[in-house]
mmCIF file of C-alpha atoms in Angstrom:
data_model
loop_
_atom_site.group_PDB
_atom_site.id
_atom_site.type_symbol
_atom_site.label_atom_id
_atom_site.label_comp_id
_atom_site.label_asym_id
_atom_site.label_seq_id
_atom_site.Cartn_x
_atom_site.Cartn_y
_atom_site.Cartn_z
ATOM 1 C CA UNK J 22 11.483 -51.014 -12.631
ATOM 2 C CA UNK J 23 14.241 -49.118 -14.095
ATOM 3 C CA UNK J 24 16.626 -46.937 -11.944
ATOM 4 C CA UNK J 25 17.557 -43.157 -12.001
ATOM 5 C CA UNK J 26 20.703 -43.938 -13.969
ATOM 6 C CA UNK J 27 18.861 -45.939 -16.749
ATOM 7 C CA UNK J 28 15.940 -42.807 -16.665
ATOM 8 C CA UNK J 29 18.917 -40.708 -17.215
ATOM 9 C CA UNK J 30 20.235 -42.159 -20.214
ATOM 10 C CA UNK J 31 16.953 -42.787 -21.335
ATOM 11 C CA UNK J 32 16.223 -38.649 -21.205
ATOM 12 C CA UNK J 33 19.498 -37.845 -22.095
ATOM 13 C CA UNK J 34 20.003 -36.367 -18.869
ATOM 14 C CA UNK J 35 22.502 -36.381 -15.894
ATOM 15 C CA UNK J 36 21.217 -38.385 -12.802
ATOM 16 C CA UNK J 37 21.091 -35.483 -11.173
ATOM 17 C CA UNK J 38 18.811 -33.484 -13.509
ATOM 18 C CA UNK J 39 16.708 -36.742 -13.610
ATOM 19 C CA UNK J 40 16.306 -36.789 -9.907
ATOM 20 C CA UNK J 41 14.851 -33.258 -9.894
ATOM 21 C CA UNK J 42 12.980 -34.063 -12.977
ATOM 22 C CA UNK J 43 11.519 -37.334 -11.056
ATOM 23 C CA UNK J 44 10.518 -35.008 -7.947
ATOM 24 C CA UNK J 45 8.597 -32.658 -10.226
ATOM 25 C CA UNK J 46 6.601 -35.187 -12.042
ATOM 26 C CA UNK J 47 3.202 -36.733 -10.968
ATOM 27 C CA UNK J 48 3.801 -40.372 -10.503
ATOM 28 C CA UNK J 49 5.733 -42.595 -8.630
ATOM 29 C CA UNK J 50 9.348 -43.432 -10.745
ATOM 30 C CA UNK J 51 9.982 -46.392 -8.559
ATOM 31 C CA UNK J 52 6.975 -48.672 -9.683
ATOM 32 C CA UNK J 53 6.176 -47.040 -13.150
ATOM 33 C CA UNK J 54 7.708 -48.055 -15.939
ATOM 34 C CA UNK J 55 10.194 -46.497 -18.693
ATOM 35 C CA UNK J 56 7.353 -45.357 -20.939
ATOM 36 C CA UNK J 57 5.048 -43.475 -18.187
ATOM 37 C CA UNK J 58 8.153 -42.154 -16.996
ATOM 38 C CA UNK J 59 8.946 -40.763 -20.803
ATOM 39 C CA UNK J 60 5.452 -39.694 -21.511
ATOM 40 C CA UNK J 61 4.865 -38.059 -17.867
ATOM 41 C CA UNK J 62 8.135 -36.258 -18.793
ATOM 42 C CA UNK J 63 7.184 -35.288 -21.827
ATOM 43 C CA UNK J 64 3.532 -33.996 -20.363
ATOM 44 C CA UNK J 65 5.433 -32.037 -18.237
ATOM 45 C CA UNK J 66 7.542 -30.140 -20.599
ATOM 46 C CA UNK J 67 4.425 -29.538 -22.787
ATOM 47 C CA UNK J 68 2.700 -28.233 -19.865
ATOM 48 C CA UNK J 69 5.980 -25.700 -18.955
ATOM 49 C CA UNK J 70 6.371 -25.040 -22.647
ATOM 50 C CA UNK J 71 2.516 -23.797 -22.579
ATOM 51 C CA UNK J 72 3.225 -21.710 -19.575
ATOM 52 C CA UNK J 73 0.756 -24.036 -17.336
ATOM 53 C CA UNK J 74 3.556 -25.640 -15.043
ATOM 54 C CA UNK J 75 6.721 -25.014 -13.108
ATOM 55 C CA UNK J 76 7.312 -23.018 -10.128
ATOM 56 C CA UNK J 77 10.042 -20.901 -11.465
ATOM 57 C CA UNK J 78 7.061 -19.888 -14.251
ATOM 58 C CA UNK J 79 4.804 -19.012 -11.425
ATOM 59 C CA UNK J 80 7.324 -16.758 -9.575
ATOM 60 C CA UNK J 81 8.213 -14.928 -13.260
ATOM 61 C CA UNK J 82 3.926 -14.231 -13.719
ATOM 62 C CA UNK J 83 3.741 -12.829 -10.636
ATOM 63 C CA UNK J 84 6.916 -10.820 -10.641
ATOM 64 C CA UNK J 85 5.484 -10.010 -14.395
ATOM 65 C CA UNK J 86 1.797 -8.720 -12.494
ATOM 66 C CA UNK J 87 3.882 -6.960 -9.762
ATOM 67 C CA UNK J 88 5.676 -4.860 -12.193
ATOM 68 C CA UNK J 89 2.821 -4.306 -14.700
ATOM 69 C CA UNK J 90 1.135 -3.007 -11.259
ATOM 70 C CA UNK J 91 3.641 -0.466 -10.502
ATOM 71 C CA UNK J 92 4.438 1.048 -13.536
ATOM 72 C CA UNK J 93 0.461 1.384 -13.775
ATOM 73 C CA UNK J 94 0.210 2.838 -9.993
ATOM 74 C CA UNK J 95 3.386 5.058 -11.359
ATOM 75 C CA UNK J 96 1.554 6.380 -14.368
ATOM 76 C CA UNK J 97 -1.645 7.055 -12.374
ATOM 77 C CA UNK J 98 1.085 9.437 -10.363
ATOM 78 C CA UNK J 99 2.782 10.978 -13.528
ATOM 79 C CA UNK J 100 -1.208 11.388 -15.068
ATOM 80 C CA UNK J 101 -2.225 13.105 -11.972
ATOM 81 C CA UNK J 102 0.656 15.275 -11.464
ATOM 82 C CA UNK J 103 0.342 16.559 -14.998
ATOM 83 C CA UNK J 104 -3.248 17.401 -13.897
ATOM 84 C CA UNK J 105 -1.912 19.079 -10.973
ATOM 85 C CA UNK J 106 -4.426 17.368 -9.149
ATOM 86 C CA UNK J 107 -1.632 15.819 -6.739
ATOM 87 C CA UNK J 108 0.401 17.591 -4.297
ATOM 88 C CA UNK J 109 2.719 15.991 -1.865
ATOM 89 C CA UNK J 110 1.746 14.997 1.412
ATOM 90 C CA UNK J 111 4.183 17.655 3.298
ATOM 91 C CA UNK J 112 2.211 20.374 1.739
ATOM 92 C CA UNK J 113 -1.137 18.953 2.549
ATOM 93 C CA UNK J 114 0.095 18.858 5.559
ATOM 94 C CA UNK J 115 1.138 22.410 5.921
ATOM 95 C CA UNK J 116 -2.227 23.499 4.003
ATOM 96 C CA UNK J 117 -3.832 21.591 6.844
ATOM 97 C CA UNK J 118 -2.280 23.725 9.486
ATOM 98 C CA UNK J 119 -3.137 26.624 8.163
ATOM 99 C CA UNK J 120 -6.541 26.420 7.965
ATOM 100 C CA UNK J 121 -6.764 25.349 11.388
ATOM 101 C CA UNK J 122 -5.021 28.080 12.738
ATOM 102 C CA UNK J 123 -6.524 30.640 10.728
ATOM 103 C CA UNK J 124 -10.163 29.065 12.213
ATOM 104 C CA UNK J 125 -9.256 29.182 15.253
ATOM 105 C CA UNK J 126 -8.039 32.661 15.257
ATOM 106 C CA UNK J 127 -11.296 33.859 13.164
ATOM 107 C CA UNK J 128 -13.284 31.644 16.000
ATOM 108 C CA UNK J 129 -11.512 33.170 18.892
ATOM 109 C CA UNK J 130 -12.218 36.466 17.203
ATOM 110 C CA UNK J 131 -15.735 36.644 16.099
ATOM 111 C CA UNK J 132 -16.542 34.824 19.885
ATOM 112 C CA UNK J 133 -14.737 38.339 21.140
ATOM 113 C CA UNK J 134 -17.041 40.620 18.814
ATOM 114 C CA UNK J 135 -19.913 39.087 20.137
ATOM 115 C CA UNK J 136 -18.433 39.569 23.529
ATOM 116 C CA UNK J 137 -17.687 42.785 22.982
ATOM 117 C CA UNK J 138 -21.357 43.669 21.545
ATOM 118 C CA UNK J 139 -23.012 41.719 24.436
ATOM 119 C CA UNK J 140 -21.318 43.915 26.999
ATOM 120 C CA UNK J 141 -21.721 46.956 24.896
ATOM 121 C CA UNK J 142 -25.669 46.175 24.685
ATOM 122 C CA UNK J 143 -26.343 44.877 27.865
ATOM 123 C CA UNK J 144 -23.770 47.314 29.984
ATOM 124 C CA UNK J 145 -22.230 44.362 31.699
ATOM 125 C CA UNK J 146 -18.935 42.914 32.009
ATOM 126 C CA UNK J 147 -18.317 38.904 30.853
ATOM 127 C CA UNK J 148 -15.787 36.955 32.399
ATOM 128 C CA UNK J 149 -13.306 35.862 29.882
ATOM 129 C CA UNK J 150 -12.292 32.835 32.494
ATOM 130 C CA UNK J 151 -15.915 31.430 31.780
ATOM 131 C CA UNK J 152 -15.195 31.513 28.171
ATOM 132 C CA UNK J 153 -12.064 30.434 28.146
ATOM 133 C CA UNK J 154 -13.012 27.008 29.541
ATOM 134 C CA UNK J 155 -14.945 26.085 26.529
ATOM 135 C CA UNK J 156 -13.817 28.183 24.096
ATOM 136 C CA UNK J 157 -10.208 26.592 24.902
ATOM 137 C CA UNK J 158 -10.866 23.215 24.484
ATOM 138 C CA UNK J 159 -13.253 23.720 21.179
ATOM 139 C CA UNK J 160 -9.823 25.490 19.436
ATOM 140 C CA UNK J 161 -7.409 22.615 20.842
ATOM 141 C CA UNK J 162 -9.905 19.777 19.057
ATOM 142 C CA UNK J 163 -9.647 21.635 16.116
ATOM 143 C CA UNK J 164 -5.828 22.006 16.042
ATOM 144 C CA UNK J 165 -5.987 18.309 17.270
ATOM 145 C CA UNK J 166 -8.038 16.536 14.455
ATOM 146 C CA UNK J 167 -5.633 19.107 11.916
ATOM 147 C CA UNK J 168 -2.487 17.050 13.398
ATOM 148 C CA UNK J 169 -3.867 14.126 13.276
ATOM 149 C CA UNK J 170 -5.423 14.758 10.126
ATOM 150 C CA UNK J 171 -1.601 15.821 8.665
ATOM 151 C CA UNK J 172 0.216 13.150 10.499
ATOM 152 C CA UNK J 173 -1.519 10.878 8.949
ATOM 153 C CA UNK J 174 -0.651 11.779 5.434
ATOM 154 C CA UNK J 175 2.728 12.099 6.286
ATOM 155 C CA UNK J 176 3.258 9.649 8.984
ATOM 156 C CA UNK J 177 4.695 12.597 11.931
ATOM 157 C CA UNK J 178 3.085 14.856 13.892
ATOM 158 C CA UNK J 179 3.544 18.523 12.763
ATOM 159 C CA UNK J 180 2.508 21.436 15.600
ATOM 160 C CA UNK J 181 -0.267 23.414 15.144
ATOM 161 C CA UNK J 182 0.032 27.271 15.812
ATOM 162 C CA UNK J 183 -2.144 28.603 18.917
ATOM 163 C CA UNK J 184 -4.762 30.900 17.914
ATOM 164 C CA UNK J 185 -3.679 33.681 20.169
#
């Protein structure tokens, strides 16, 4: 049973490189002998040298896959913009808003037209109070599901302009 210092000398290698070497190969050092220490060492460089083995190999591959990812996601963006299929998220946001509002207010006033022509039709008066109470809470859902809609693409909560 040959010790770390005679391994050493043997790999031509400081004790403590041998001691890390030891740690990273497959077998037991302390009961194997100098030549399945020398050929499990020499296994394990062919492996590393192959790009099967080593930790530090592992951690470059997937740095390697992590980068080759973003520069893809990035040129997905670049191809895209160039299409000017992309916009950024504050003006999606803003295009959001706008829409609701302007529904609301052409809700709010095509409810009044009819309103208006029901009372003109029917000679009668229509409490506004009465529609109000639903016609309130159907624009404030609207504006609602815009800011949430927005806030989620930018990750606030922008305001939504009344209809009135």
């Amino acid at each position: 049973m040959p010790t770390q210092h005679e391994i050493a000398e043997h790999l031509d290698m400081s004790e403590r490189n041998a001691r890390d070497v030891l740690k990273g190969l497959t077998l037991d050092w302390q009961t194997a002998s100098m030549d399945e220490i020398r050929t499990a060492y020499i296994r394990d460089l062919r492996a590393k040298a192959a790009g099967r083995g080593g930790s530090q190999l592992e951690e470059l591959n997937r740095a390697r896959i992590d980068d080759l990812q973003q520069k893809s996601a990035n040129g997905r963006l670049v191809y895209y913009e160039k299409l000017r299929s992309l916009i950024p998220s504050g003006e999606a946001e803003r295009a959001l808003s706008d829409w609701a509002s302007f529904a609301n207010r052409e809700y709010l006033g095509g409810l009044e037209r009819i309103i208006q022509e029901i009372e003109k039709v029917q000679k009668l008066t229509v409490d506004r109070t009465v529609v109000a109470k639903v016609a309130g809470p159907t624009t404030e859902r609207i504006a609602g599901y815009a800011r949430k809609l927005g806030a989620e693409l930018v990750g606030s909560s922008g305001e939504i302009q009344p209809a009135a």
